[in-house]
CSV table of C-alpha atoms in Angstrom, one decimal:
chain,number,residue,atom,x,y,z
A,1,MET,CA,0.0,0.0,0.0
A,2,SER,CA,1.4,3.4,-0.9
A,3,GLU,CA,2.1,6.0,1.8
A,4,LYS,CA,-0.4,8.8,1.9
A,5,VAL,CA,0.3,12.3,3.3
A,6,CYS,CA,-2.3,14.7,4.7
A,7,LEU,CA,-2.8,17.7,2.4
A,8,VAL,CA,-3.0,20.1,5.4
A,9,CYS,CA,-0.5,19.0,8.0
A,10,GLY,CA,1.8,16.8,5.9
A,11,ARG,CA,1.7,13.9,8.4
A,12,ALA,CA,1.6,10.3,7.2
A,13,ILE,CA,-2.0,8.9,6.9
A,14,GLU,CA,-2.2,5.5,8.4
A,15,TRP,CA,-4.5,2.9,6.8
A,16,ARG,CA,-7.6,2.2,8.8
A,17,LYS,CA,-9.9,-0.8,8.4
A,18,ARG,CA,-12.9,1.4,8.0
A,19,TRP,CA,-11.3,3.0,5.0
A,20,ALA,CA,-10.7,-0.3,3.3
A,21,ARG,CA,-13.0,0.6,0.3
A,22,THR,CA,-12.2,4.3,0.1
A,23,PHE,CA,-8.6,4.6,1.1
A,24,ASP,CA,-7.7,6.0,-2.4
A,25,GLU,CA,-10.1,8.9,-1.7
A,26,VAL,CA,-8.7,9.8,1.8
A,27,LYS,CA,-7.0,13.3,1.8
A,28,TYR,CA,-6.9,14.3,5.4
A,29,CYS,CA,-5.5,12.6,8.5
A,30,SER,CA,-8.2,13.9,10.9
A,31,ASN,CA,-11.4,15.8,11.1
A,32,GLY,CA,-9.5,18.8,12.3
A,33,CYS,CA,-7.4,18.9,9.1
A,34,ARG,CA,-10.6,18.3,7.0
A,35,ARG,CA,-12.2,21.3,8.6
A,36,ARG,CA,-9.2,23.6,8.4
A,37,LYS,CA,-8.4,22.9,4.7
A,38,ARG,CA,-5.3,24.4,3.1
A,39,GLU,CA,-4.9,28.2,2.8
A,40,ALA,CA,-2.8,30.6,0.7
A,41,ALA,CA,-0.7,31.3,3.8
A,42,ASP,CA,0.4,27.6,3.8
A,43,ASP,CA,1.8,28.0,0.3
A,44,THR,CA,3.5,31.2,1.3
A,45,LEU,CA,5.3,29.5,4.2
A,46,GLU,CA,6.5,26.7,1.8
A,47,ARG,CA,7.9,29.4,-0.5
A,48,GLN,CA,9.6,31.2,2.4
A,49,ILE,CA,11.3,28.0,3.6
A,50,LEU,CA,12.7,27.4,0.1
A,51,ALA,CA,13.7,31.0,-0.3
A,52,LEU,CA,15.6,31.0,3.0
A,53,LEU,CA,17.4,27.8,2.0
A,54,ASP,CA,18.2,29.2,-1.4
A,55,GLY,CA,20.1,32.0,0.3
A,56,ARG,CA,22.2,29.6,2.3
A,57,ALA,CA,25.2,27.5,1.3
A,58,ARG,CA,24.5,24.0,-0.1
A,59,GLY,CA,23.8,21.6,2.8
A,60,ALA,CA,23.0,24.4,5.2
A,61,THR,CA,19.9,24.3,7.4
A,62,VAL,CA,17.3,26.7,8.8
A,63,CYS,CA,15.3,26.6,12.0
A,64,PRO,CA,11.5,26.8,11.6
A,65,SER,CA,11.6,29.8,13.9
A,66,GLU,CA,13.6,31.7,11.3
A,67,VAL,CA,10.9,31.1,8.8
A,68,ALA,CA,8.2,32.2,11.3
A,69,ARG,CA,10.1,35.4,12.1
A,70,VAL,CA,10.3,36.3,8.4
A,71,ALA,CA,6.6,35.8,8.1
A,72,ALA,CA,5.5,37.6,11.2
A,73,PRO,CA,8.4,39.4,13.0
A,74,ASP,CA,6.3,40.7,15.9
A,75,ASP,CA,4.1,37.7,16.5
A,76,TRP,CA,6.0,34.6,15.2
A,77,ARG,CA,5.3,32.0,17.8
A,78,PRO,CA,1.8,31.1,16.6
A,79,LEU,CA,3.3,30.2,13.2
A,80,MET,CA,5.7,27.5,14.5
A,81,GLU,CA,3.3,24.6,13.9
A,82,PRO,CA,2.2,25.9,10.5
A,83,VAL,CA,5.9,26.2,9.5
A,84,ARG,CA,6.4,22.6,10.6
A,85,GLU,CA,3.4,21.5,8.6
A,86,ALA,CA,4.7,23.3,5.5
A,87,ALA,CA,8.1,21.5,6.0
A,88,ARG,CA,6.3,18.1,6.2
A,89,ARG,CA,4.5,18.8,3.0
A,90,LEU,CA,7.8,19.8,1.3
A,91,VAL,CA,9.4,16.5,2.6
A,92,ALA,CA,6.5,14.6,1.1
A,93,ARG,CA,7.2,16.3,-2.3
A,94,GLY,CA,10.9,15.3,-2.0
A,95,LEU,CA,12.3,18.9,-1.7
A,96,LEU,CA,13.3,18.9,1.9
A,97,ASP,CA,14.8,16.9,4.8
A,98,ILE,CA,13.9,17.4,8.4
A,99,THR,CA,16.8,16.8,10.7
A,100,GLN,CA,17.6,16.5,14.4
A,101,GLN,CA,21.2,16.6,15.6
A,102,GLY,CA,22.3,16.2,11.9
A,103,ARG,CA,20.2,13.0,11.3
A,104,VAL,CA,17.2,12.9,9.0
A,105,VAL,CA,14.0,12.2,11.0
A,106,ASP,CA,10.4,11.6,10.2
A,107,GLY,CA,8.6,14.9,10.5
A,108,SER,CA,5.4,13.2,11.5
A,109,THR,CA,6.8,11.9,14.7
A,110,ALA,CA,9.7,14.3,15.5
A,111,LYS,CA,9.5,15.9,18.9
A,112,GLY,CA,11.6,18.8,20.0
A,113,PRO,CA,13.9,21.1,17.9
A,114,ILE,CA,14.2,20.4,14.2
A,115,ARG,CA,16.2,21.9,11.3
A,116,LEU,CA,15.2,22.0,7.7
A,117,ARG,CA,17.6,21.5,4.7
A,118,ARG,CA,17.3,20.9,1.0
A,119,ARG,CA,17.4,17.3,-0.1
């Protein structure tokens, strides 16, 4: 079975028995993501992550807080989870790696500080 990724949060969608007949149609990992949908701000955060990485040396990383500070310098903390979601979507598209202590980790399950780098 192919791995599916939530369109909103970028987390892996795990197969559930109740979805046996409709798993190909599943787009969201939860009711919360289904209600929230994807917004233009989500695409903007993805572009900002890639722009910050383009301005760095090859192999360099950025912290999600740097992206949040670019997007909203005065009130950046509420953007931390949306930036992580954007990073997970970029990982699913094959453009990014999420790392902790220099090792690539699964963004769906990573806890604590992470760094983002181009793949």
